[in-house]
Short mmCIF file of C-alpha atoms in Angstrom, two decimals:
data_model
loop_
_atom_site.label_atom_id
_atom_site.label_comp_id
_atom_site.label_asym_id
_atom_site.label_seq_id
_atom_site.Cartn_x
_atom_site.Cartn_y
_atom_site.Cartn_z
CA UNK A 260 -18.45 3.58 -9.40
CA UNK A 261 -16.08 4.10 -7.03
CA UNK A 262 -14.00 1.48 -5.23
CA UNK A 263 -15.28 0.13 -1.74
CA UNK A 264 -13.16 0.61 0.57
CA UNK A 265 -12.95 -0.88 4.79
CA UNK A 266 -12.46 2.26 7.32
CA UNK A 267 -12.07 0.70 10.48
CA UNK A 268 -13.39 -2.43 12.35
CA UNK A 269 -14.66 -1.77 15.54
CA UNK A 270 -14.12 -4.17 18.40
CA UNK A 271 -17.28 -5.01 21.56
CA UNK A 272 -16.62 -7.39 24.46
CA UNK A 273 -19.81 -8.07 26.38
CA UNK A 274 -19.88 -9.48 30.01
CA UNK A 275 -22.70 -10.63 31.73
CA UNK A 276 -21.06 -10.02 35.51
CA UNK A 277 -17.38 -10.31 36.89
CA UNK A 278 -16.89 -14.44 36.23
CA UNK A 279 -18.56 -14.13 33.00
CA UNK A 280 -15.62 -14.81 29.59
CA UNK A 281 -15.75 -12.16 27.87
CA UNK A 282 -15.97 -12.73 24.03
CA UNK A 283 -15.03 -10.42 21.49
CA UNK A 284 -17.17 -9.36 18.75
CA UNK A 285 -16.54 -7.34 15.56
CA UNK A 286 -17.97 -5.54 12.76
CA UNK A 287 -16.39 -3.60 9.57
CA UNK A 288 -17.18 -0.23 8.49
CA UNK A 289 -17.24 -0.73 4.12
CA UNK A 290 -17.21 3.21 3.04
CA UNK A 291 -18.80 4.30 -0.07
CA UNK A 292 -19.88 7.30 -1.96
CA UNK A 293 -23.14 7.67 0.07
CA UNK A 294 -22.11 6.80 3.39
CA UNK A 295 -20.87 4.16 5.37
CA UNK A 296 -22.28 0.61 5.63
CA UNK A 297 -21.50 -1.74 8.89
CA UNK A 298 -20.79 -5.43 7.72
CA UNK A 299 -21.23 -8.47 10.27
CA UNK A 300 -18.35 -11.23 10.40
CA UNK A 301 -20.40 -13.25 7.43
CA UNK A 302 -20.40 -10.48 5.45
CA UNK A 303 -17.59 -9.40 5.78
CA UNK A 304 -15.72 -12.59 4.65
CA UNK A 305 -18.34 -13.06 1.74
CA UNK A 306 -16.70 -9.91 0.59
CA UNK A 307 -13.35 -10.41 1.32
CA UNK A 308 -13.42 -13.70 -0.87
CA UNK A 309 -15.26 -11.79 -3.81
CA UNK A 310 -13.00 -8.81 -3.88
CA UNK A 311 -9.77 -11.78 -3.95
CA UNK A 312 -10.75 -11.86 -7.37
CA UNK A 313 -12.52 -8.52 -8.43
CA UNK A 314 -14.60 -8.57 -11.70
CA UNK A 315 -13.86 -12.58 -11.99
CA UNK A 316 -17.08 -15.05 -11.50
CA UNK A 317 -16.46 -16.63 -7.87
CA UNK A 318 -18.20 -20.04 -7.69
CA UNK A 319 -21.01 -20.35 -4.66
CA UNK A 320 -19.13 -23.42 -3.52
CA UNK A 321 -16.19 -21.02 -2.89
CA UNK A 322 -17.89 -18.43 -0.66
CA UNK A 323 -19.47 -21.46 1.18
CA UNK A 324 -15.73 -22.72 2.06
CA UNK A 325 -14.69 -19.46 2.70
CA UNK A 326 -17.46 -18.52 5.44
CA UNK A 327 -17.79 -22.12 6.88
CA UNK A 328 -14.94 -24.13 5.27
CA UNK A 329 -14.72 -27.50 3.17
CA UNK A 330 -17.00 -29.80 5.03
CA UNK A 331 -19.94 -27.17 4.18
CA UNK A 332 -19.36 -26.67 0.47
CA UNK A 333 -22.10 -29.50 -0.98
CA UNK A 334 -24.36 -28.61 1.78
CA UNK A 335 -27.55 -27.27 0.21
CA UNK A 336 -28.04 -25.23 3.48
CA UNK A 337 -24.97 -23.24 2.84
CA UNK A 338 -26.11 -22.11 0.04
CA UNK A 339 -29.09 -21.09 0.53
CA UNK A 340 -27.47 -18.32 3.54
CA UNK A 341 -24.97 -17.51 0.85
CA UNK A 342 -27.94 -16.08 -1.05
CA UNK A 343 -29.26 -14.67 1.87
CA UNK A 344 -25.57 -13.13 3.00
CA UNK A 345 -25.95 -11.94 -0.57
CA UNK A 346 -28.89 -10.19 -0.46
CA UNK A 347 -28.18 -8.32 2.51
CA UNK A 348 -25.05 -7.36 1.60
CA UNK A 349 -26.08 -5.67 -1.64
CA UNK A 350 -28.97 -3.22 0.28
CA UNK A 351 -25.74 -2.40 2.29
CA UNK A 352 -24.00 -1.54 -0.84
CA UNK A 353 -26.62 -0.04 -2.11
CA UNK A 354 -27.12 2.37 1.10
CA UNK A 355 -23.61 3.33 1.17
CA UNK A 356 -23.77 3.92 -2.60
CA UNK A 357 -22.61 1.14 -4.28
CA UNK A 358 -25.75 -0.57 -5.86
CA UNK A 359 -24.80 -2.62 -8.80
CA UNK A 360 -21.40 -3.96 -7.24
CA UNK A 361 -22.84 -7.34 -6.52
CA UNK A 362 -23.88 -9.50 -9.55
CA UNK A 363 -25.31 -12.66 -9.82
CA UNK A 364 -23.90 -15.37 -12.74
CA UNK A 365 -26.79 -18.12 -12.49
CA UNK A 366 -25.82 -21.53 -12.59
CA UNK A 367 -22.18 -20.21 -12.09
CA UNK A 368 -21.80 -17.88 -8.59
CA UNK A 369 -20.93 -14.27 -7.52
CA UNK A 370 -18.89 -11.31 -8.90
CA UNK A 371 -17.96 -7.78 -7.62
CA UNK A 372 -17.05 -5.07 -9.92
CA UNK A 373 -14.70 -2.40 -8.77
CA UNK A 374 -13.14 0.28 -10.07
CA UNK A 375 -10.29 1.93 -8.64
#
């Protein structure tokens, strides 16, 4: 399997008129055998904190912090979108040819496997 790997992120503003802010907005472009998959900002992080410690277990309480930080890591909430964050994220790998990358340690949390 090869290793995934970020081409570019891609910046937006949006305005609604001339005294409208003017937020920025972002996604990531994760590249893979198959093509190209476009990550949001949550997804993005959730696999930036799995690939800090590729082919290691990384608790769920961990990627909660990560996306949302400390106050959110008991919240039952949290993890519950973690597991939806995860399964979106792995029919992205999976359409950009990475389907397997993404494993699931019950009781324990999340690992990615990559090879370089």
């Amino acid at each position: 399997m090869s290793s995934p790997r970020y081409c570019r992120a891609v910046t937006h503003s949006s305005g609604r008129g001339p005294s409208s802010c003017q937020q920025p907005t972002w996604e990531l472009q994760l590249a893979g055998p198959a093509g190209e998959a476009t990550l949001t900002p949550s997804e993005a992080a959730l696999i930036e904190a799995l690939l800090a410690r590729p082919g290691a277990a990384t608790p769920v309480e961990a990627l909660v912090r990560a996306l949302w930080g400390e106050a959110a890591a008991a919240d039952r909430h949290a993890r519950a979108a973690i597991r939806t964050h995860v399964r979106t994220l792995r029919r992205k790998l999976a359409a950009a040819g990475l389907a397997g990358a993404l494993a699931t340690l019950p009781r324990i949390g999340y690992r990615i496997d990559v090879e370089g």
